Amino acid sequence: MGKVDPAFIQEPEHRPRISYIEGEGFPLIDLSPLHSNNVSAIEGLVKEVGKACKEWGFFQVINHGVPLEKRQKIDSDSRKFFEQSLEEKRKVRRTEKLVLGYYDTEHTKNVRDWKEVFDIAVEEPALIPASPDPDDKEITELYNQWPEYPPEFRETCQDYGQEMVKLACKLFELIALSLGLPADRFHSFFKDHNSSIRLNHYPPCPTPELALGVGRHKDGGALTILAQDDVGGLEVKRKDGEWVRVKPTPDAYIVNVGDIIQVWSNDKYESVEHRAMVNSEKERFSVPFFFNPAHYIMIKPLEELTNEQNPAKYRAYNRGKFTASRRRSNFQKLNVENLQISHFRISD
C-alpha cells in the first residue's frame, strides 16, 4: 500500500479532518458490579448501559473479566501474521467461496478501505445461506483458513473467541434489563450464534486526509466488542452529526449497538455510524468481535416493546439472507447501496 490508488480516495464530503474532537463524555462503564451480589450496584449498572445505548449507541467497558493475557496474545499473534510478506498472507486469502481468511481489498460504501484484515468464525462450521435468494434453501458450511505462522494462531483465536462470547452474553443481559425485559430474553437467538473475529491492520497512509481505514458505516449485526491499540483512530458520529474520536483506555473494550438491536428495540437504541482513521506515521491494529444470531433467526421488533401507541417500525427479515446479500458488496463495487435495515422500515 505505497502511493495512493484513486480507489482509496473518499468523496470530498466524507474525507476526514486531520484535527479532531476527542469524545467528551463518551461513556466509560465499570462492569465490576457483575462480580458482586450488590443489587443496587447492578441496578445502577443497568441504568448506565441503557443511557449509553440511548444517547451514544457506544460505550467503553472496564473490569470486564476478560483475562489480559488472552487479549495480549491475540494482539501479538495478529502483529506476527500481518508482518509476513504479502505472498505468505495470500496463501490464506479470502475469496467469494472461501469467505474467511486474509483480505486486503475490502470496500465500504464503494470506496476501498486502507487496511488488511483476517476473518475468523468463532464456531465451526459457520452456517450461512448459499445465496441471498429467498427461495434458495441451501445452507453453506464455512470453515476457517489457518495460516502456518504464527504456529499457535488457531488456539489463540479460538480461546479469545470464547472469552468474547462470555462477555457478549453478560452485556446482552444488561441490555435486556435496561429495556425492561428479563435478563435472558435474548439468549435463544444466540443458541447457534454466527459470530466472528476480525483482525485489522491499518498501515501508515501517505495521504490520511483523503483515505479512511474503514469508511463510515453502521454494523449490520447485533453487538460489536472492539479491542483497539493505543494509537486510536475510531471515530463515532454523535447525535448532533459531529464526528468524535474515541480515546483509547488501557485494557478497555469499546462496545456498540448493531442494527439488529436497533430493530429488536424498535428504535429505542440506535446503531450509530462510525469510521476508522489512518495516519501517516503509525500503523494501527484492532480486533473487533461481532456477536450475531443464528442464520435462521427472523429479526423483528420484540412484541414486548411494541403496542398501539408504538407500533413495529420494521418488517421481519431473515438474518442469514441479509448477511448473504451484504457479503456480495465486499467483493465487487455495486451500482446500488448494499442492503440496510432501512429497506425493511415500515413507512408511517
Short mmCIF file of C-alpha atoms in Angstrom, two decimals:
data_model
loop_
_atom_site.label_atom_id
_atom_site.label_comp_id
_atom_site.label_asym_id
_atom_site.label_seq_id
_atom_site.Cartn_x
_atom_site.Cartn_y
_atom_site.Cartn_z
CA MET A 1 0.00 0.00 0.00
CA GLY A 2 2.52 2.61 -1.13
CA LYS A 3 1.21 5.50 -3.21
CA VAL A 4 -2.50 6.15 -3.06
CA ASP A 5 -4.62 4.50 -5.71
CA PRO A 6 -7.70 6.63 -6.59
CA ALA A 7 -9.84 3.69 -5.36
CA PHE A 8 -8.95 4.73 -1.77
CA ILE A 9 -9.90 8.39 -2.10
CA GLN A 10 -13.08 9.44 -0.33
CA GLU A 11 -15.58 11.89 -1.83
CA PRO A 12 -14.83 15.42 -0.55
CA GLU A 13 -17.78 15.48 1.88
CA HIS A 14 -16.63 12.24 3.53
CA ARG A 15 -12.93 12.99 3.84
CA PRO A 16 -11.57 13.00 7.39
CA ARG A 17 -10.40 16.11 9.21
CA ILE A 18 -6.83 15.79 10.40
CA SER A 19 -7.66 17.83 13.50
CA TYR A 20 -10.30 16.02 15.54
CA ILE A 21 -12.59 16.37 18.53
CA GLU A 22 -11.99 13.99 21.42
CA GLY A 23 -15.24 12.43 22.60
CA GLU A 24 -16.01 14.35 25.79
CA GLY A 25 -18.49 12.44 27.91
CA PHE A 26 -18.02 9.21 25.97
CA PRO A 27 -19.46 6.59 28.39
CA LEU A 28 -16.94 4.54 30.38
CA ILE A 29 -18.72 1.79 32.30
CA ASP A 30 -17.22 -0.28 35.12
CA LEU A 31 -18.60 -3.84 34.97
CA SER A 32 -17.23 -4.87 38.38
CA PRO A 33 -20.75 -4.91 39.97
CA LEU A 34 -21.41 -8.03 37.86
CA HIS A 35 -18.94 -9.91 40.04
CA SER A 36 -20.75 -8.90 43.26
CA ASN A 37 -24.17 -9.57 44.79
CA ASN A 38 -24.85 -5.87 45.29
CA VAL A 39 -28.35 -5.43 43.85
CA SER A 40 -28.32 -1.62 43.88
CA ALA A 41 -24.90 -1.52 42.15
CA ILE A 42 -26.20 -3.83 39.42
CA GLU A 43 -29.33 -1.69 39.02
CA GLY A 44 -27.08 1.35 38.62
CA LEU A 45 -25.03 -0.52 36.02
CA VAL A 46 -28.18 -1.39 34.04
CA LYS A 47 -29.18 2.29 34.01
CA GLU A 48 -25.71 3.31 32.82
CA VAL A 49 -25.83 0.79 29.96
CA GLY A 50 -29.32 1.91 28.94
CA LYS A 51 -28.31 5.59 28.97
CA ALA A 52 -25.19 4.87 26.88
CA CYS A 53 -27.14 2.80 24.35
CA LYS A 54 -29.78 5.53 24.02
CA GLU A 55 -27.53 8.59 23.89
CA TRP A 56 -24.43 7.26 22.11
CA GLY A 57 -25.02 3.73 20.77
CA PHE A 58 -21.43 3.19 22.02
CA PHE A 59 -19.65 2.80 25.34
CA GLN A 60 -16.36 1.51 26.80
CA VAL A 61 -16.21 -1.17 29.49
CA ILE A 62 -13.53 -1.82 32.11
CA ASN A 63 -13.27 -4.63 34.71
CA HIS A 64 -14.93 -6.82 32.10
CA GLY A 65 -13.43 -10.13 33.20
CA VAL A 66 -11.50 -10.97 30.01
CA PRO A 67 -8.02 -12.18 31.05
CA LEU A 68 -5.44 -9.60 29.95
CA GLU A 69 -3.02 -12.30 28.74
CA LYS A 70 -5.60 -13.57 26.20
CA ARG A 71 -6.01 -10.10 24.76
CA GLN A 72 -2.24 -9.57 24.65
CA LYS A 73 -1.80 -12.94 22.93
CA ILE A 74 -4.23 -12.21 20.09
CA ASP A 75 -2.69 -8.76 19.65
CA SER A 76 0.80 -10.29 19.43
CA ASP A 77 -0.25 -13.06 17.01
CA SER A 78 -2.12 -10.55 14.84
CA ARG A 79 1.02 -8.43 14.51
CA LYS A 80 3.14 -11.50 13.69
CA PHE A 81 0.71 -12.58 10.99
CA PHE A 82 0.49 -9.16 9.31
CA GLU A 83 4.30 -8.69 9.43
CA GLN A 84 4.68 -11.52 6.90
CA SER A 85 5.13 -10.99 3.17
CA LEU A 86 2.05 -10.45 1.03
CA GLU A 87 2.83 -13.75 -0.69
CA GLU A 88 2.62 -15.62 2.64
CA LYS A 89 -0.57 -13.85 3.73
CA ARG A 90 -2.25 -14.55 0.42
CA LYS A 91 -1.85 -18.30 0.95
CA VAL A 92 -4.93 -17.97 3.20
CA ARG A 93 -6.68 -15.37 1.04
CA ARG A 94 -10.44 -14.92 1.18
CA THR A 95 -12.48 -15.47 -1.99
CA GLU A 96 -16.19 -15.41 -2.80
CA LYS A 97 -16.28 -19.13 -1.98
CA LEU A 98 -13.79 -19.11 0.92
CA VAL A 99 -15.19 -16.12 2.80
CA LEU A 100 -12.93 -16.49 5.85
CA GLY A 101 -9.24 -15.62 5.92
CA TYR A 102 -6.97 -12.82 4.69
CA TYR A 103 -8.25 -9.93 2.63
CA ASP A 104 -6.82 -6.55 1.54
CA THR A 105 -9.30 -5.13 -0.99
CA GLU A 106 -12.46 -4.52 1.04
CA HIS A 107 -14.78 -1.68 0.07
CA THR A 108 -17.06 0.31 2.39
CA LYS A 109 -19.68 2.46 0.64
CA ASN A 110 -17.93 1.54 -2.64
CA VAL A 111 -14.61 3.12 -1.62
CA ARG A 112 -11.63 0.90 -0.86
CA ASP A 113 -10.53 0.77 2.80
CA TRP A 114 -6.89 1.45 3.74
CA LYS A 115 -6.43 -1.78 5.68
CA GLU A 116 -5.84 -5.50 5.56
CA VAL A 117 -7.89 -7.96 7.57
CA PHE A 118 -8.14 -11.58 8.67
CA ASP A 119 -11.61 -13.02 9.36
CA ILE A 120 -12.30 -15.95 11.69
CA ALA A 121 -15.55 -17.77 12.54
CA VAL A 122 -15.86 -18.37 16.28
CA GLU A 123 -17.85 -21.60 15.82
CA GLU A 124 -17.02 -24.08 13.05
CA PRO A 125 -18.57 -24.79 10.72
CA ALA A 126 -20.30 -21.43 10.42
CA LEU A 127 -23.64 -21.98 8.70
CA ILE A 128 -24.92 -19.39 6.24
CA PRO A 129 -27.39 -19.38 3.33
CA ALA A 130 -25.76 -20.23 -0.01
CA SER A 131 -27.32 -17.16 -1.65
CA PRO A 132 -29.47 -14.10 -0.85
CA ASP A 133 -32.31 -15.61 -2.92
CA PRO A 134 -35.28 -16.11 -0.52
CA ASP A 135 -36.36 -19.28 -2.36
CA ASP A 136 -32.91 -20.90 -2.13
CA LYS A 137 -32.93 -23.13 0.97
CA GLU A 138 -29.35 -24.38 0.54
CA ILE A 139 -27.02 -23.82 3.50
CA THR A 140 -23.25 -23.44 3.14
CA GLU A 141 -20.75 -24.60 5.76
CA LEU A 142 -17.86 -22.21 6.26
CA TYR A 143 -14.52 -23.29 7.69
CA ASN A 144 -11.61 -21.18 8.84
CA GLN A 145 -8.38 -20.99 6.89
CA TRP A 146 -5.49 -21.12 9.34
CA PRO A 147 -2.04 -19.78 8.46
CA GLU A 148 1.08 -21.82 9.22
CA TYR A 149 2.57 -18.84 11.07
CA PRO A 150 2.36 -17.98 13.88
CA PRO A 151 2.08 -21.66 14.90
CA GLU A 152 -0.25 -21.03 17.88
CA PHE A 153 -2.53 -18.70 15.89
CA ARG A 154 -5.51 -21.07 15.77
CA GLU A 155 -5.51 -21.82 19.50
CA THR A 156 -5.08 -18.13 20.36
CA CYS A 157 -8.06 -17.08 18.23
CA GLN A 158 -10.30 -19.88 19.47
CA ASP A 159 -9.54 -19.09 23.14
CA TYR A 160 -10.15 -15.40 22.59
CA GLY A 161 -13.42 -16.09 20.78
CA GLN A 162 -14.81 -17.99 23.76
CA GLU A 163 -13.92 -15.10 26.10
CA MET A 164 -15.73 -12.68 23.79
CA VAL A 165 -18.86 -14.84 23.72
CA LYS A 166 -18.93 -14.84 27.54
CA LEU A 167 -18.59 -11.06 27.67
CA ALA A 168 -21.20 -10.53 24.94
CA CYS A 169 -23.72 -12.69 26.85
CA LYS A 170 -23.17 -10.60 30.00
CA LEU A 171 -23.65 -7.38 28.03
CA PHE A 172 -26.82 -8.68 26.41
CA GLU A 173 -28.28 -9.45 29.83
CA LEU A 174 -27.61 -5.84 30.88
CA ILE A 175 -29.14 -4.53 27.63
CA ALA A 176 -32.23 -6.73 28.13
CA LEU A 177 -32.68 -5.46 31.70
CA SER A 178 -32.22 -1.85 30.52
CA LEU A 179 -35.14 -2.38 28.10
CA GLY A 180 -37.32 -3.70 30.94
CA LEU A 181 -37.02 -7.30 29.73
CA PRO A 182 -35.92 -10.47 31.56
CA ALA A 183 -32.12 -10.84 31.61
CA ASP A 184 -32.28 -13.99 29.46
CA ARG A 185 -34.65 -12.52 26.82
CA PHE A 186 -32.07 -12.65 24.01
CA HIS A 187 -30.45 -15.99 24.88
CA SER A 188 -32.48 -18.15 22.47
CA PHE A 189 -31.45 -16.02 19.47
CA PHE A 190 -27.80 -16.92 20.08
CA LYS A 191 -28.17 -20.67 20.68
CA ASP A 192 -26.41 -21.35 17.35
CA HIS A 193 -24.71 -17.98 17.15
CA ASN A 194 -22.89 -17.00 13.99
CA SER A 195 -20.17 -14.78 15.43
CA SER A 196 -16.78 -13.78 14.09
CA ILE A 197 -13.49 -12.13 14.96
CA ARG A 198 -11.70 -9.78 12.60
CA LEU A 199 -8.05 -8.83 12.90
CA ASN A 200 -7.46 -5.36 11.41
CA HIS A 201 -4.15 -3.84 10.35
CA TYR A 202 -4.07 -0.22 9.18
CA PRO A 203 -0.64 0.57 7.67
CA PRO A 204 0.67 4.17 7.69
CA CYS A 205 -1.01 6.14 4.89
CA PRO A 206 0.77 8.91 2.95
CA THR A 207 -2.50 10.83 2.49
CA PRO A 208 -4.58 10.39 5.69
CA GLU A 209 -6.63 13.45 4.72
CA LEU A 210 -8.01 11.58 1.65
CA ALA A 211 -8.43 7.95 2.73
CA LEU A 212 -10.03 6.06 5.61
CA GLY A 213 -9.10 2.79 7.30
CA VAL A 214 -12.79 1.92 7.26
CA GLY A 215 -15.31 4.27 5.71
CA ARG A 216 -18.44 5.46 7.51
CA HIS A 217 -20.80 2.57 8.24
CA LYS A 218 -23.17 1.02 10.75
CA ASP A 219 -22.70 -2.55 11.96
CA GLY A 220 -25.29 -4.90 10.49
CA GLY A 221 -25.06 -7.42 13.33
CA ALA A 222 -26.24 -7.42 16.94
CA LEU A 223 -23.31 -6.30 19.11
CA THR A 224 -19.67 -5.42 18.40
CA ILE A 225 -16.91 -5.57 21.02
CA LEU A 226 -13.69 -3.87 19.91
CA ALA A 227 -10.16 -4.06 21.27
CA GLN A 228 -8.08 -1.20 19.89
CA ASP A 229 -4.41 -0.42 20.46
CA ASP A 230 -3.07 2.81 21.96
CA VAL A 231 -2.75 4.52 18.55
CA GLY A 232 -6.51 5.10 18.35
CA GLY A 233 -8.45 6.11 15.27
CA LEU A 234 -12.06 5.08 15.87
CA GLU A 235 -14.47 7.95 15.30
CA VAL A 236 -18.16 7.90 16.21
CA LYS A 237 -20.86 10.17 14.80
CA ARG A 238 -22.65 11.88 17.66
CA LYS A 239 -26.38 12.57 17.60
CA ASP A 240 -25.60 16.21 16.64
CA GLY A 241 -23.80 14.99 13.50
CA GLU A 242 -20.28 15.74 14.80
CA TRP A 243 -17.53 13.11 14.37
CA VAL A 244 -15.65 12.49 17.64
CA ARG A 245 -12.55 10.40 18.34
CA VAL A 246 -12.73 7.64 20.97
CA LYS A 247 -9.65 7.99 23.16
CA PRO A 248 -8.08 4.57 23.87
CA THR A 249 -8.46 3.47 27.50
CA PRO A 250 -5.91 0.82 28.57
CA ASP A 251 -7.42 -2.70 28.63
CA ALA A 252 -10.95 -1.39 27.94
CA TYR A 253 -13.30 -2.71 25.28
CA ILE A 254 -15.44 -0.47 23.08
CA VAL A 255 -18.96 -1.82 22.68
CA ASN A 256 -21.52 -0.72 20.12
CA VAL A 257 -25.13 -1.48 19.36
CA GLY A 258 -25.65 -3.01 15.91
CA ASP A 259 -28.58 -2.78 13.51
CA ILE A 260 -30.21 -5.89 14.97
CA ILE A 261 -30.52 -4.30 18.43
CA GLN A 262 -31.99 -1.22 16.75
CA VAL A 263 -34.70 -3.41 15.18
CA TRP A 264 -35.29 -5.55 18.31
CA SER A 265 -35.64 -2.40 20.43
CA ASN A 266 -37.90 -0.78 17.79
CA ASP A 267 -35.54 2.22 17.52
CA LYS A 268 -35.21 2.79 21.29
CA TYR A 269 -31.50 2.10 20.81
CA GLU A 270 -29.88 3.16 17.54
CA SER A 271 -26.99 1.71 15.59
CA VAL A 272 -24.58 4.61 15.03
CA GLU A 273 -22.28 5.48 12.14
CA HIS A 274 -18.57 5.15 12.81
CA ARG A 275 -15.31 5.03 10.86
CA ALA A 276 -11.60 4.35 11.35
CA MET A 277 -8.92 6.95 10.65
CA VAL A 278 -5.38 6.30 9.45
CA ASN A 279 -2.27 8.41 9.89
CA SER A 280 0.97 8.92 8.03
CA GLU A 281 3.36 7.80 10.79
CA LYS A 282 1.92 4.93 12.79
CA GLU A 283 0.34 1.63 11.94
CA ARG A 284 -2.73 0.68 13.95
CA PHE A 285 -4.17 -2.68 15.00
CA SER A 286 -7.63 -3.51 16.26
CA VAL A 287 -9.66 -6.66 16.93
CA PRO A 288 -13.45 -6.41 16.62
CA PHE A 289 -15.70 -9.29 17.71
CA PHE A 290 -19.11 -9.43 16.04
CA PHE A 291 -21.81 -11.21 18.08
CA ASN A 292 -24.57 -12.39 15.76
CA PRO A 293 -27.65 -14.59 15.99
CA ALA A 294 -28.08 -17.85 14.09
CA HIS A 295 -28.70 -17.63 10.33
CA TYR A 296 -32.29 -18.92 10.68
CA ILE A 297 -33.43 -16.21 13.13
CA MET A 298 -36.06 -13.77 11.86
CA ILE A 299 -35.20 -10.26 13.04
CA LYS A 300 -38.14 -8.06 14.01
CA PRO A 301 -39.16 -5.66 16.81
CA LEU A 302 -39.82 -7.52 20.08
CA GLU A 303 -43.51 -7.85 20.90
CA GLU A 304 -42.95 -6.61 24.47
CA LEU A 305 -41.62 -3.29 23.11
CA THR A 306 -44.44 -2.59 20.65
CA ASN A 307 -48.09 -1.62 21.15
CA GLU A 308 -50.79 0.52 19.53
CA GLN A 309 -49.05 3.74 20.56
CA ASN A 310 -45.63 2.40 19.49
CA PRO A 311 -46.23 0.03 16.55
CA ALA A 312 -43.46 -2.06 14.98
CA LYS A 313 -41.24 0.12 12.79
CA TYR A 314 -39.69 -2.77 10.79
CA ARG A 315 -40.85 -5.76 8.77
CA ALA A 316 -39.27 -9.07 9.76
CA TYR A 317 -36.18 -10.17 7.81
CA ASN A 318 -34.04 -13.29 7.84
CA ARG A 319 -30.62 -12.78 9.44
CA GLY A 320 -28.78 -15.20 7.13
CA LYS A 321 -30.25 -13.86 3.86
CA PHE A 322 -29.48 -10.30 4.97
CA THR A 323 -25.83 -11.23 5.57
CA ALA A 324 -25.57 -13.13 2.27
CA SER A 325 -26.75 -10.04 0.42
CA ARG A 326 -24.37 -7.72 2.28
CA ARG A 327 -21.42 -10.04 1.69
CA ARG A 328 -21.63 -9.65 -2.11
CA SER A 329 -20.80 -5.94 -1.91
CA ASN A 330 -17.50 -6.69 -0.13
CA PHE A 331 -16.18 -8.31 -3.30
CA GLN A 332 -17.49 -6.04 -6.02
CA LYS A 333 -18.44 -2.45 -6.47
CA LEU A 334 -22.21 -2.33 -6.81
CA ASN A 335 -24.28 0.34 -8.51
CA VAL A 336 -26.65 0.47 -5.55
CA GLU A 337 -26.17 0.79 -1.81
CA ASN A 338 -25.90 -2.59 -0.12
CA LEU A 339 -28.85 -3.89 1.88
CA GLN A 340 -29.66 -1.89 5.04
CA ILE A 341 -32.26 -2.25 7.80
CA SER A 342 -33.84 0.94 6.40
CA HIS A 343 -35.04 -1.20 3.48
CA PHE A 344 -37.29 -3.03 5.98
CA ARG A 345 -38.63 0.11 7.64
CA ILE A 346 -42.41 0.36 7.66
CA SER A 347 -43.44 3.77 6.34
CA ASP A 348 -45.70 5.79 8.64
#
